[in-house]
Amino acid sequence: MSARAILAVALAGFRERRRRPAYAVVLLAAVGLGYLALPAAGSHWTIVSLGGYRGVYNSAYTGAVAALAGSLWLTVGGFYVVRTALAQDRMSGVRELLAVTRLRSAGYLLGTFLGNLLVLGSMAGVLAVTALVLQLARGESSAVDPSALLLPFVLFTLPVLAVTAALAVFWETVPLLRGGFGNVVWFALAVVGMIAAQSPTAPLGGLGTPALAASLREVMAAQGLPVTEAAIGLMYLDDPPVTFVWGGFPVTAGMVGERALLVACAVVIALVPALWFGRSNAVRSTGDFRRPASAADEITDAQPVAYPRGGVRAGVRFPRLVGGSLRVLLAGVSRWWWAVAAVLFVAALVLPVGAALLLAAWGWPVLVWSRLGMEGRDHGVDALLSACPAPVTRVLAEWVAGVVFTAIVGAGPLLRMVAGADLAGVAAWLAGAVFIPALALALGLVSGAPRLFQAVYLALWWCVVNGLAGLDYLGALAGGPSPLVVSTGAGLLLAAVFTTAAARRMLR
């Protein structure tokens, strides 16, 4: 196993993925998360609260809080950036080149794992810089201690990201997890795992939360402050939290050993697929990686849709274009998928849990919506769709097809609202029906892949499920944004989509 070859694979993967739009999106989201994790002094918001107390914004506290936030966000969101490394090598022909070298499968997987870790680690590095800037901007402490700032990233964030990078490799080597279904499974497992990893009994220190909370409580007790359990998560307090000075947590040999063992476990996870993964499969025409396991794989590997000039400029009727877009959108959807949708439809009519079933009905189609913006290429009909008179018309037809599909899968809750004369619910339903396809179309056209929408929509949906009314885009919660606000958001997304489509055509 050549260390030089492994390092070359890692660096090549890092350079390729840092150029993707999704990398920039997750990076910006990480910076925004750092801003949320360290709200302004005097704010009622905080991400760590111990009975109304928090640490002064010095290097130790800002680094620890930002590191924890990075562990949470980059584990969930960063996974979608790095999880297509093997597929990208297959599509670009790199796999064929590697197949004739001496690099073995284990070395190739290890290099891919290191490339994933470099990508995620670079995001954590940006988050560390954000923490430093915010420490100085908040003005509670101007003394910069680089070791205190970076230590939480080294001990808390990087080991967790190593596990994420390894699982991304593992996901790509299991056919069932390689496509869109794997993206959904990852989101669910990541959310559950993040909750479990904050437990005091989490193995190998979990996210590092137990060690941080214990250290904070010890310092509070030493300063004569009332000691309570630490609450982790963005929360609003009636009164601004009272501050106390915390200089960092003690680093013990046991802690370092646990985190090192966690990294070792990540390496093992990345190498285990070598038992069944063959890097030369791409050369052998019968290999699994030559033929995608499902249509979702094709979606994953998709590139942005091209809109060539010179299409037919007359004779195309918009309703027929919508119908064609709808057929393309639904191509390949299995009977089992429709069976579940039918069960949700009937349940919405007979069960008195309208909001819950609306959430279920508009959570189930996430993989179908994620095709919007790239369906022509995925199904090999992009050349036919190019006959449309104008790109804006074609994109509009695709959005209308998405609205029709959304209305079909959400028809059960709508009929229930109409029967109950719930006009406010109907208005919210209509706003959600136009917003979801607009969001899918915008993210699909921008990223050229379904993963961005799958990650963003699942996170948005999960926030609504957990009662975050401010993000309620379908009217399931009281106190959420009005249908007018949601519809306006859909309109802005569509305007961005139309502008992007027109600009791409002009630049060709």
Short mmCIF file of C-alpha atoms in Angstrom, two decimals:
data_model
loop_
_atom_site.label_atom_id
_atom_site.label_comp_id
_atom_site.label_asym_id
_atom_site.label_seq_id
_atom_site.Cartn_x
_atom_site.Cartn_y
_atom_site.Cartn_z
CA MET A 1 0.00 0.00 0.00
CA SER A 2 1.73 3.19 -1.19
CA ALA A 3 1.32 6.14 1.17
CA ARG A 4 2.05 8.50 -1.71
CA ALA A 5 -0.71 7.04 -3.85
CA ILE A 6 -3.18 7.17 -0.97
CA LEU A 7 -2.32 10.80 -0.32
CA ALA A 8 -2.72 11.57 -4.03
CA VAL A 9 -6.21 10.04 -4.02
CA ALA A 10 -7.11 12.07 -0.94
CA LEU A 11 -5.88 15.38 -2.37
CA ALA A 12 -7.54 14.76 -5.74
CA GLY A 13 -10.85 14.07 -4.03
CA PHE A 14 -10.55 17.17 -1.88
CA ARG A 15 -9.74 19.41 -4.85
CA GLU A 16 -12.62 18.05 -6.89
CA ARG A 17 -15.27 18.39 -4.20
CA ARG A 18 -14.28 21.86 -3.01
CA ARG A 19 -15.27 23.15 -6.46
CA ARG A 20 -18.84 21.90 -6.15
CA PRO A 21 -21.65 24.36 -5.36
CA ALA A 22 -22.80 22.16 -2.49
CA TYR A 23 -19.43 22.69 -0.79
CA ALA A 24 -19.94 26.46 -0.83
CA VAL A 25 -23.51 26.07 0.40
CA VAL A 26 -22.51 23.93 3.38
CA LEU A 27 -19.58 26.25 4.08
CA LEU A 28 -21.83 29.31 4.19
CA ALA A 29 -24.30 27.40 6.34
CA ALA A 30 -21.48 26.55 8.76
CA VAL A 31 -20.55 30.22 9.02
CA GLY A 32 -24.20 31.08 9.64
CA LEU A 33 -24.39 28.36 12.27
CA GLY A 34 -21.37 29.85 14.03
CA TYR A 35 -23.16 33.20 14.08
CA LEU A 36 -26.25 31.58 15.64
CA ALA A 37 -24.15 29.68 18.17
CA LEU A 38 -22.57 32.89 19.43
CA PRO A 39 -25.36 35.48 19.59
CA ALA A 40 -24.68 39.06 20.56
CA ALA A 41 -23.91 39.91 24.16
CA GLY A 42 -27.15 40.76 25.91
CA SER A 43 -29.22 38.62 23.57
CA HIS A 44 -31.92 36.35 24.94
CA TRP A 45 -30.73 33.59 22.62
CA THR A 46 -28.08 31.05 23.59
CA ILE A 47 -26.96 27.61 22.49
CA VAL A 48 -25.64 26.48 25.89
CA SER A 49 -27.49 27.31 29.07
CA LEU A 50 -26.84 26.18 32.65
CA GLY A 51 -29.81 27.51 34.55
CA GLY A 52 -29.62 30.90 32.85
CA TYR A 53 -25.79 31.12 32.84
CA ARG A 54 -23.33 30.93 29.97
CA GLY A 55 -19.59 31.45 29.58
CA VAL A 56 -17.97 34.75 28.70
CA TYR A 57 -17.12 34.93 25.00
CA ASN A 58 -13.42 34.22 25.39
CA SER A 59 -11.34 31.93 23.16
CA ALA A 60 -12.10 28.80 25.19
CA TYR A 61 -15.87 29.28 25.27
CA THR A 62 -16.33 30.47 21.68
CA GLY A 63 -14.13 27.63 20.44
CA ALA A 64 -16.01 25.00 22.45
CA VAL A 65 -19.47 26.20 21.43
CA ALA A 66 -18.52 26.58 17.76
CA ALA A 67 -16.87 23.15 17.79
CA LEU A 68 -20.01 21.52 19.13
CA ALA A 69 -22.17 23.34 16.59
CA GLY A 70 -19.80 22.22 13.85
CA SER A 71 -20.00 18.61 14.99
CA LEU A 72 -23.77 18.74 14.75
CA TRP A 73 -24.12 20.54 11.44
CA LEU A 74 -21.17 19.13 9.50
CA THR A 75 -22.11 15.60 10.45
CA VAL A 76 -25.58 16.00 8.97
CA GLY A 77 -24.98 18.47 6.15
CA GLY A 78 -21.35 17.76 5.29
CA PHE A 79 -22.12 14.11 4.64
CA TYR A 80 -24.09 15.09 1.52
CA VAL A 81 -21.05 16.88 0.13
CA VAL A 82 -18.62 13.99 0.47
CA ARG A 83 -20.83 10.98 -0.08
CA THR A 84 -20.38 10.81 -3.89
CA ALA A 85 -16.60 10.52 -4.07
CA LEU A 86 -16.57 6.96 -5.42
CA ALA A 87 -19.42 7.65 -7.83
CA GLN A 88 -17.66 10.74 -9.15
CA ASP A 89 -14.50 8.72 -9.79
CA ARG A 90 -16.57 6.20 -11.71
CA MET A 91 -18.28 8.85 -13.82
CA SER A 92 -15.05 10.71 -14.59
CA GLY A 93 -13.12 7.56 -15.54
CA VAL A 94 -10.65 7.85 -12.67
CA ARG A 95 -11.62 4.36 -11.51
CA GLU A 96 -10.41 2.85 -14.78
CA LEU A 97 -7.06 4.57 -14.43
CA LEU A 98 -6.63 3.40 -10.84
CA ALA A 99 -7.57 -0.13 -11.81
CA VAL A 100 -4.33 -0.55 -13.77
CA THR A 101 -2.13 0.75 -10.94
CA ARG A 102 -0.80 -1.13 -7.93
CA LEU A 103 -3.15 0.68 -5.59
CA ARG A 104 -5.34 -1.87 -3.86
CA SER A 105 -8.95 -1.48 -2.86
CA ALA A 106 -8.09 -0.82 0.79
CA GLY A 107 -5.68 1.92 -0.22
CA TYR A 108 -8.21 3.47 -2.55
CA LEU A 109 -10.90 3.48 0.14
CA LEU A 110 -8.45 4.89 2.69
CA GLY A 111 -7.50 7.68 0.28
CA THR A 112 -11.16 8.44 -0.34
CA PHE A 113 -11.79 8.51 3.40
CA LEU A 114 -8.91 10.95 3.90
CA GLY A 115 -10.23 13.11 1.06
CA ASN A 116 -13.64 13.21 2.73
CA LEU A 117 -12.00 14.15 6.02
CA LEU A 118 -10.03 16.93 4.35
CA VAL A 119 -13.24 18.39 2.93
CA LEU A 120 -15.05 18.26 6.26
CA GLY A 121 -11.96 19.42 8.15
CA SER A 122 -11.66 22.47 5.90
CA MET A 123 -15.24 23.37 6.78
CA ALA A 124 -14.41 23.01 10.47
CA GLY A 125 -11.40 25.27 9.91
CA VAL A 126 -13.63 27.97 8.45
CA LEU A 127 -15.91 27.59 11.46
CA ALA A 128 -12.92 28.08 13.78
CA VAL A 129 -12.03 31.31 12.00
CA THR A 130 -15.66 32.37 12.32
CA ALA A 131 -15.49 31.71 16.08
CA LEU A 132 -12.38 33.91 16.37
CA VAL A 133 -14.02 36.75 14.43
CA LEU A 134 -17.16 36.52 16.54
CA GLN A 135 -15.17 36.48 19.78
CA LEU A 136 -13.60 39.80 18.82
CA ALA A 137 -16.86 41.15 17.45
CA ARG A 138 -18.85 40.35 20.61
CA GLY A 139 -16.35 42.33 22.66
CA GLU A 140 -16.53 40.40 25.94
CA SER A 141 -12.87 39.33 25.74
CA SER A 142 -10.20 40.61 23.37
CA ALA A 143 -7.49 38.18 24.56
CA VAL A 144 -6.96 35.56 21.84
CA ASP A 145 -5.70 32.13 22.95
CA PRO A 146 -5.24 30.00 19.79
CA SER A 147 -4.73 26.74 21.69
CA ALA A 148 -7.88 27.21 23.78
CA LEU A 149 -9.82 28.13 20.64
CA LEU A 150 -8.66 25.20 18.50
CA LEU A 151 -8.47 22.45 21.13
CA PRO A 152 -12.25 21.75 21.08
CA PHE A 153 -12.14 21.41 17.28
CA VAL A 154 -9.31 18.88 17.56
CA LEU A 155 -10.84 16.82 20.36
CA PHE A 156 -14.55 17.26 19.70
CA THR A 157 -15.14 18.03 16.03
CA LEU A 158 -12.47 16.20 14.01
CA PRO A 159 -13.05 12.72 15.51
CA VAL A 160 -16.79 13.02 14.83
CA LEU A 161 -16.09 14.21 11.29
CA ALA A 162 -13.76 11.25 10.80
CA VAL A 163 -16.67 8.93 11.56
CA THR A 164 -18.83 10.91 9.12
CA ALA A 165 -16.18 10.66 6.40
CA ALA A 166 -15.87 6.92 6.94
CA LEU A 167 -19.60 6.33 6.87
CA ALA A 168 -19.79 8.29 3.61
CA VAL A 169 -17.39 5.76 2.09
CA PHE A 170 -19.35 2.88 3.57
CA TRP A 171 -22.64 4.28 2.25
CA GLU A 172 -21.29 4.33 -1.31
CA THR A 173 -20.25 0.71 -1.24
CA VAL A 174 -23.66 -0.62 -0.20
CA PRO A 175 -26.03 -0.67 -3.20
CA LEU A 176 -29.17 -0.04 -1.12
CA LEU A 177 -27.65 3.07 0.49
CA ARG A 178 -25.97 4.48 -2.59
CA GLY A 179 -28.93 6.44 -3.95
CA GLY A 180 -31.57 8.82 -2.65
CA PHE A 181 -32.92 6.28 -0.18
CA GLY A 182 -29.52 6.27 1.50
CA ASN A 183 -29.69 10.06 1.84
CA VAL A 184 -32.97 9.82 3.71
CA VAL A 185 -31.69 6.98 5.89
CA TRP A 186 -28.61 9.02 6.73
CA PHE A 187 -30.63 12.04 7.80
CA ALA A 188 -32.76 9.94 10.14
CA LEU A 189 -29.79 8.07 11.60
CA ALA A 190 -27.75 11.26 11.97
CA VAL A 191 -30.51 13.04 13.89
CA VAL A 192 -31.00 10.09 16.23
CA GLY A 193 -27.24 9.62 16.56
CA MET A 194 -26.66 13.27 17.41
CA ILE A 195 -29.23 13.10 20.20
CA ALA A 196 -27.74 9.87 21.59
CA ALA A 197 -24.17 11.21 21.33
CA GLN A 198 -25.01 14.05 23.73
CA SER A 199 -25.88 11.61 26.50
CA PRO A 200 -23.46 11.42 29.48
CA THR A 201 -23.20 7.68 28.78
CA ALA A 202 -22.35 8.09 25.08
CA PRO A 203 -19.44 5.77 24.12
CA LEU A 204 -16.01 7.30 23.53
CA GLY A 205 -17.18 10.71 24.70
CA GLY A 206 -19.89 11.11 22.04
CA LEU A 207 -19.87 14.61 20.64
CA GLY A 208 -17.84 15.90 23.59
CA THR A 209 -20.90 17.44 25.19
CA PRO A 210 -20.60 15.50 28.48
CA ALA A 211 -17.00 16.62 29.01
CA LEU A 212 -17.88 20.24 28.24
CA ALA A 213 -20.94 20.25 30.50
CA ALA A 214 -19.00 18.66 33.39
CA SER A 215 -16.24 21.24 33.10
CA LEU A 216 -18.71 24.13 33.00
CA ARG A 217 -20.50 22.84 36.10
CA GLU A 218 -17.22 22.44 37.99
CA VAL A 219 -16.22 26.01 37.24
CA MET A 220 -19.63 27.31 38.27
CA ALA A 221 -19.45 25.42 41.55
CA ALA A 222 -15.98 26.81 42.19
CA GLN A 223 -17.31 30.34 41.62
CA GLY A 224 -20.26 29.78 43.98
CA LEU A 225 -22.89 29.79 41.25
CA PRO A 226 -25.93 27.47 41.32
CA VAL A 227 -25.12 24.30 39.40
CA THR A 228 -27.76 22.79 37.11
CA GLU A 229 -27.83 20.45 34.15
CA ALA A 230 -26.57 21.92 30.89
CA ALA A 231 -29.09 22.47 28.10
CA ILE A 232 -27.63 22.26 24.58
CA GLY A 233 -29.45 23.74 21.59
CA LEU A 234 -30.61 27.08 20.29
CA MET A 235 -33.02 28.42 22.89
CA TYR A 236 -34.68 31.69 23.89
CA LEU A 237 -34.49 32.75 27.53
CA ASP A 238 -36.84 35.19 29.23
CA ASP A 239 -33.83 37.07 30.57
CA PRO A 240 -30.39 37.38 28.92
CA PRO A 241 -28.06 34.70 30.33
CA VAL A 242 -25.68 35.74 33.11
CA THR A 243 -22.03 35.22 32.19
CA PHE A 244 -19.18 33.64 34.09
CA VAL A 245 -15.54 33.09 33.16
CA TRP A 246 -14.63 29.63 31.90
CA GLY A 247 -11.06 28.98 30.83
CA GLY A 248 -11.50 25.64 29.10
CA PHE A 249 -11.78 21.98 29.98
CA PRO A 250 -8.94 19.86 31.38
CA VAL A 251 -7.38 17.52 28.84
CA THR A 252 -6.82 14.09 30.31
CA ALA A 253 -5.10 11.05 28.89
CA GLY A 254 -8.38 9.18 29.05
CA MET A 255 -10.12 11.81 26.95
CA VAL A 256 -7.36 11.83 24.34
CA GLY A 257 -7.40 8.04 24.26
CA GLU A 258 -11.16 7.91 23.72
CA ARG A 259 -11.04 10.39 20.85
CA ALA A 260 -8.08 8.58 19.27
CA LEU A 261 -10.01 5.32 19.52
CA LEU A 262 -12.97 7.01 17.83
CA VAL A 263 -10.72 7.98 14.91
CA ALA A 264 -9.38 4.42 14.77
CA CYS A 265 -12.95 3.12 14.59
CA ALA A 266 -13.57 5.50 11.69
CA VAL A 267 -10.58 4.09 9.80
CA VAL A 268 -11.90 0.57 10.33
CA ILE A 269 -15.33 1.57 9.07
CA ALA A 270 -13.75 3.02 5.93
CA LEU A 271 -11.68 -0.11 5.30
CA VAL A 272 -14.33 -2.76 5.98
CA PRO A 273 -15.94 -2.32 2.51
CA ALA A 274 -12.65 -3.54 1.00
CA LEU A 275 -13.98 -7.03 1.77
CA TRP A 276 -16.54 -6.70 -1.01
CA PHE A 277 -15.52 -3.60 -2.93
CA GLY A 278 -13.39 -4.03 -6.05
CA ARG A 279 -11.80 -0.91 -7.47
CA SER A 280 -11.36 -2.77 -10.78
CA ASN A 281 -15.09 -3.43 -11.10
CA ALA A 282 -15.40 -0.44 -13.36
CA VAL A 283 -13.08 -2.07 -15.86
CA ARG A 284 -14.98 -5.30 -15.74
CA SER A 285 -18.24 -4.66 -17.46
CA THR A 286 -20.17 -6.82 -15.02
CA GLY A 287 -19.09 -4.86 -11.95
CA ASP A 288 -21.70 -3.28 -9.73
CA PHE A 289 -20.31 0.19 -10.18
CA ARG A 290 -20.57 0.09 -13.95
CA ARG A 291 -24.32 -0.19 -13.73
CA PRO A 292 -26.13 2.13 -11.28
CA ALA A 293 -28.20 0.31 -8.69
CA SER A 294 -31.24 2.48 -9.28
CA ALA A 295 -32.51 5.57 -10.98
CA ALA A 296 -31.59 7.49 -7.86
CA ASP A 297 -27.94 6.77 -8.58
CA GLU A 298 -28.28 8.44 -11.92
CA ILE A 299 -29.83 11.39 -10.17
CA THR A 300 -26.96 11.51 -7.73
CA ASP A 301 -24.39 11.65 -10.47
CA ALA A 302 -26.28 14.14 -12.57
CA GLN A 303 -24.75 17.28 -13.94
CA PRO A 304 -26.55 20.59 -14.44
CA VAL A 305 -29.10 20.55 -17.24
CA ALA A 306 -27.93 22.10 -20.50
CA TYR A 307 -30.29 24.17 -22.60
CA PRO A 308 -29.05 24.22 -26.20
CA ARG A 309 -30.03 26.91 -28.65
CA GLY A 310 -32.00 26.28 -31.78
CA GLY A 311 -35.00 24.39 -30.40
CA VAL A 312 -38.38 24.35 -32.08
CA ARG A 313 -40.02 27.71 -31.45
CA ALA A 314 -43.59 27.04 -32.36
CA GLY A 315 -46.28 24.42 -32.09
CA VAL A 316 -45.77 23.45 -28.46
CA ARG A 317 -48.79 23.69 -26.19
CA PHE A 318 -48.14 24.44 -22.57
CA PRO A 319 -50.56 21.84 -21.13
CA ARG A 320 -48.90 19.12 -23.18
CA LEU A 321 -45.53 20.33 -21.97
CA VAL A 322 -46.74 20.12 -18.37
CA GLY A 323 -48.08 16.63 -18.99
CA GLY A 324 -44.78 15.54 -20.45
CA SER A 325 -42.86 16.99 -17.54
CA LEU A 326 -45.17 15.21 -15.12
CA ARG A 327 -44.64 11.87 -16.87
CA VAL A 328 -40.89 12.36 -16.78
CA LEU A 329 -41.04 13.33 -13.10
CA LEU A 330 -42.98 10.20 -12.19
CA ALA A 331 -41.05 7.80 -14.43
CA GLY A 332 -39.70 4.89 -12.47
CA VAL A 333 -41.74 5.52 -9.31
CA SER A 334 -42.54 2.07 -7.96
CA ARG A 335 -45.93 0.65 -7.16
CA TRP A 336 -44.88 0.29 -3.53
CA TRP A 337 -44.26 4.02 -3.37
CA TRP A 338 -47.74 4.71 -4.72
CA ALA A 339 -49.20 2.17 -2.27
CA VAL A 340 -47.78 4.08 0.69
CA ALA A 341 -49.03 7.37 -0.80
CA ALA A 342 -52.49 5.83 -1.15
CA VAL A 343 -52.45 4.70 2.48
CA LEU A 344 -51.58 8.24 3.58
CA PHE A 345 -54.38 9.60 1.39
CA VAL A 346 -56.99 7.31 2.93
CA ALA A 347 -55.67 7.83 6.46
CA ALA A 348 -56.00 11.60 6.05
CA LEU A 349 -59.68 11.14 5.21
CA VAL A 350 -60.60 8.84 8.09
CA LEU A 351 -58.25 9.73 10.95
CA PRO A 352 -58.60 12.92 13.04
CA VAL A 353 -54.87 13.82 12.91
CA GLY A 354 -54.81 16.15 9.94
CA ALA A 355 -51.58 18.05 10.63
CA ALA A 356 -49.57 14.90 11.33
CA LEU A 357 -50.81 13.21 8.17
CA LEU A 358 -50.15 16.34 6.12
CA LEU A 359 -46.56 16.24 7.39
CA ALA A 360 -46.36 12.55 6.49
CA ALA A 361 -47.92 13.08 3.05
CA TRP A 362 -45.53 15.92 2.25
CA GLY A 363 -42.50 14.19 3.70
CA TRP A 364 -42.89 10.93 1.80
CA PRO A 365 -42.27 12.33 -1.76
CA VAL A 366 -38.90 13.94 -0.99
CA LEU A 367 -37.03 11.67 -3.42
CA VAL A 368 -39.46 12.46 -6.25
CA TRP A 369 -39.34 16.21 -5.68
CA SER A 370 -35.55 16.08 -5.69
CA ARG A 371 -35.70 15.16 -9.39
CA LEU A 372 -37.03 18.59 -10.28
CA GLY A 373 -34.49 20.66 -12.12
CA MET A 374 -32.68 17.70 -13.66
CA GLU A 375 -35.33 15.24 -14.73
CA GLY A 376 -34.69 15.68 -18.45
CA ARG A 377 -31.09 14.59 -18.19
CA ASP A 378 -31.79 11.82 -15.73
CA HIS A 379 -34.27 10.16 -18.05
CA GLY A 380 -32.43 10.88 -21.29
CA VAL A 381 -35.06 13.23 -22.68
CA ASP A 382 -33.21 16.50 -22.35
CA ALA A 383 -32.80 16.71 -26.10
CA LEU A 384 -36.55 16.34 -26.56
CA LEU A 385 -37.30 18.98 -23.94
CA SER A 386 -34.90 21.33 -25.68
CA ALA A 387 -37.53 21.72 -28.40
CA CYS A 388 -39.44 23.92 -25.99
CA PRO A 389 -39.71 27.52 -27.30
CA ALA A 390 -37.92 29.06 -24.34
CA PRO A 391 -36.10 27.85 -21.25
CA VAL A 392 -38.38 29.86 -18.99
CA THR A 393 -41.43 28.14 -20.46
CA ARG A 394 -39.85 24.75 -19.97
CA VAL A 395 -38.88 25.47 -16.38
CA LEU A 396 -42.35 26.89 -15.71
CA ALA A 397 -43.90 23.68 -17.06
CA GLU A 398 -41.62 21.64 -14.83
CA TRP A 399 -42.68 23.66 -11.79
CA VAL A 400 -46.37 23.33 -12.66
CA ALA A 401 -45.88 19.57 -13.00
CA GLY A 402 -44.31 19.59 -9.53
CA VAL A 403 -47.29 21.53 -8.16
CA VAL A 404 -49.71 19.02 -9.70
CA PHE A 405 -47.77 16.13 -8.18
CA THR A 406 -47.65 17.86 -4.79
CA ALA A 407 -51.40 18.44 -4.92
CA ILE A 408 -52.02 14.78 -5.73
CA VAL A 409 -50.01 13.42 -2.80
CA GLY A 410 -51.49 16.02 -0.43
CA ALA A 411 -55.08 15.71 -1.64
CA GLY A 412 -56.25 13.73 1.41
CA PRO A 413 -55.54 16.45 4.00
CA LEU A 414 -56.94 19.06 1.57
CA LEU A 415 -60.27 17.25 1.24
CA ARG A 416 -60.42 16.98 5.01
CA MET A 417 -59.90 20.74 5.35
CA VAL A 418 -62.52 21.52 2.71
CA ALA A 419 -65.03 19.24 4.41
CA GLY A 420 -64.37 21.00 7.71
CA ALA A 421 -64.59 24.49 6.12
CA ASP A 422 -61.03 25.17 7.29
CA LEU A 423 -60.28 28.06 4.92
CA ALA A 424 -57.12 29.07 6.74
CA GLY A 425 -55.84 25.51 6.40
CA VAL A 426 -56.70 25.45 2.70
CA ALA A 427 -54.79 28.70 2.14
CA ALA A 428 -51.75 27.31 3.98
CA TRP A 429 -52.01 24.08 1.97
CA LEU A 430 -52.04 26.02 -1.32
CA ALA A 431 -48.99 28.03 -0.24
CA GLY A 432 -47.13 24.85 0.65
CA ALA A 433 -48.11 23.23 -2.64
CA VAL A 434 -46.47 26.02 -4.65
CA PHE A 435 -43.52 26.47 -2.30
CA ILE A 436 -42.16 22.90 -2.20
CA PRO A 437 -41.73 22.46 -6.01
CA ALA A 438 -40.23 25.95 -6.25
CA LEU A 439 -37.66 25.06 -3.58
CA ALA A 440 -36.87 21.73 -5.25
CA LEU A 441 -36.53 23.32 -8.68
CA ALA A 442 -34.28 26.11 -7.40
CA LEU A 443 -31.94 23.82 -5.48
CA GLY A 444 -31.91 21.26 -8.29
CA LEU A 445 -30.96 23.80 -10.96
CA VAL A 446 -28.34 25.46 -8.77
CA SER A 447 -26.63 22.32 -7.50
CA GLY A 448 -27.22 19.96 -10.43
CA ALA A 449 -27.79 17.13 -7.95
CA PRO A 450 -30.69 15.98 -5.78
CA ARG A 451 -28.73 15.81 -2.53
CA LEU A 452 -28.98 19.51 -1.73
CA PHE A 453 -32.76 19.52 -1.82
CA GLN A 454 -32.95 16.23 0.05
CA ALA A 455 -30.77 17.62 2.85
CA VAL A 456 -32.42 21.06 3.01
CA TYR A 457 -35.99 19.82 2.74
CA LEU A 458 -35.55 17.06 5.31
CA ALA A 459 -34.01 19.55 7.73
CA LEU A 460 -36.89 21.99 7.11
CA TRP A 461 -39.46 19.22 7.49
CA TRP A 462 -37.80 17.99 10.68
CA CYS A 463 -37.93 21.51 12.16
CA VAL A 464 -41.68 21.63 11.54
CA VAL A 465 -42.13 18.16 13.04
CA ASN A 466 -40.35 19.42 16.16
CA GLY A 467 -42.67 22.40 16.45
CA LEU A 468 -40.49 25.22 15.09
CA ALA A 469 -43.38 27.37 13.92
CA GLY A 470 -41.21 30.02 12.28
CA LEU A 471 -40.26 27.56 9.52
CA ASP A 472 -43.70 26.05 9.05
CA TYR A 473 -44.18 26.19 5.28
CA LEU A 474 -47.40 24.11 5.19
CA GLY A 475 -49.55 25.51 7.99
CA ALA A 476 -49.24 22.52 10.32
CA LEU A 477 -48.42 24.63 13.40
CA ALA A 478 -50.06 27.60 15.07
CA GLY A 479 -48.13 30.85 14.89
CA GLY A 480 -46.25 30.05 11.69
CA PRO A 481 -45.72 32.36 8.71
CA SER A 482 -48.84 33.35 6.81
CA PRO A 483 -49.67 31.75 3.45
CA LEU A 484 -48.85 35.09 1.83
CA VAL A 485 -45.30 34.95 3.20
CA VAL A 486 -44.81 31.36 2.05
CA SER A 487 -46.22 32.17 -1.38
CA THR A 488 -43.94 35.18 -1.64
CA GLY A 489 -41.00 32.93 -0.84
CA ALA A 490 -42.09 30.59 -3.63
CA GLY A 491 -42.32 33.54 -6.01
CA LEU A 492 -38.81 34.70 -5.16
CA LEU A 493 -37.46 31.18 -5.70
CA LEU A 494 -39.19 30.97 -9.07
CA ALA A 495 -37.81 34.34 -10.08
CA ALA A 496 -34.32 33.09 -9.26
CA VAL A 497 -34.97 29.90 -11.24
CA PHE A 498 -36.23 31.76 -14.32
CA THR A 499 -33.32 34.17 -14.20
CA THR A 500 -30.84 31.30 -13.91
CA ALA A 501 -32.40 29.40 -16.81
CA ALA A 502 -32.44 32.47 -19.05
CA ALA A 503 -28.86 33.39 -18.11
CA ARG A 504 -27.59 29.89 -18.87
CA ARG A 505 -29.17 30.01 -22.30
CA MET A 506 -27.63 33.39 -23.04
CA LEU A 507 -24.18 32.22 -21.94
CA ARG A 508 -24.18 29.14 -24.13
#
